[in-house]
XYZ file of C-alpha atoms in Angstrom:
97
model
C -176.732 97.486 89.866
C -173.637 99.560 89.142
C -172.994 100.667 85.556
C -169.800 101.880 83.948
C -169.420 104.444 81.165
C -167.347 102.950 78.349
C -166.380 104.369 74.978
C -167.052 102.486 71.762
C -166.961 103.286 68.036
C -170.453 104.852 68.199
C -169.764 106.864 71.372
C -170.274 106.298 75.089
C -172.491 103.520 76.432
C -173.401 102.003 79.805
C -172.019 98.602 80.742
C -172.371 96.339 83.751
C -168.717 95.297 83.326
C -165.895 97.760 84.108
C -163.482 98.740 81.352
C -160.439 96.543 80.849
C -158.371 99.311 79.232
C -158.037 103.043 79.840
C -157.400 105.800 77.354
C -156.690 109.491 76.955
C -159.286 111.363 74.887
C -156.814 114.166 74.115
C -153.920 112.057 72.807
C -156.131 109.156 71.588
C -153.862 106.553 73.248
C -155.155 103.509 75.135
C -153.374 101.085 77.439
C -153.557 98.848 80.465
C -155.055 100.217 83.659
C -151.813 99.563 85.571
C -149.620 101.512 83.090
C -147.207 103.943 84.716
C -147.751 106.747 82.171
C -151.361 107.621 83.092
C -150.729 106.991 86.785
C -148.360 109.972 86.809
C -151.011 112.209 85.249
C -153.660 110.951 87.653
C -151.393 111.700 90.621
C -150.762 115.233 89.337
C -154.484 115.756 88.820
C -154.094 116.707 85.155
C -155.507 113.603 83.523
C -158.925 112.883 85.038
C -160.958 114.979 82.576
C -159.431 113.176 79.546
C -159.778 109.620 80.919
C -161.961 107.149 78.988
C -162.411 103.387 79.315
C -162.769 100.556 76.800
C -163.968 96.974 77.071
C -161.111 95.656 74.885
C -158.384 96.640 72.394
C -160.562 95.987 69.338
C -163.158 98.468 70.607
C -160.476 101.060 71.424
C -158.961 100.835 67.952
C -162.405 100.978 66.330
C -162.972 104.228 68.242
C -159.794 105.662 66.687
C -157.296 105.122 69.507
C -153.838 103.548 69.225
C -151.889 101.408 71.741
C -149.589 102.851 74.379
C -145.905 102.525 73.523
C -145.013 101.844 77.166
C -147.429 99.150 78.345
C -148.529 97.646 75.010
C -145.254 97.570 73.070
C -146.096 94.624 70.826
C -149.420 96.112 69.749
C -147.812 99.546 69.339
C -145.196 98.168 66.941
C -147.898 96.551 64.782
C -149.689 99.875 64.184
C -148.660 101.916 61.141
C -146.618 104.999 62.161
C -149.085 107.306 60.349
C -151.965 105.910 62.409
C -150.166 106.617 65.696
C -149.768 110.322 65.120
C -150.949 112.876 62.636
C -148.099 115.169 63.609
C -144.885 115.146 61.620
C -141.880 114.250 63.804
C -139.337 117.054 64.228
C -136.430 117.007 61.836
C -132.897 116.424 62.971
C -132.283 120.186 63.141
C -135.447 121.062 65.060
C -137.361 122.361 62.038
C -140.333 120.769 60.337
C -139.451 122.092 56.892
């Protein structure tokens, strides 16, 4: 029987069902498996080591990930801006001061 390595709030676990959503461990973003954004990284070969999978959106968010702005727009808009990024956006003049 084939098992899949999925990420949950308590860490990685084995599942007999494949993940329904994919995520990036570096940016802590999750989205649909057919999203264009990670496909570009996968084609370049720069994304494989950061790729994680989730069974559903609730599990992804419980693990500390937020929705992709490209493929999950409605969910992305519902998330508080502070939860999406801990970085301060650049000011109008290119300084963070």
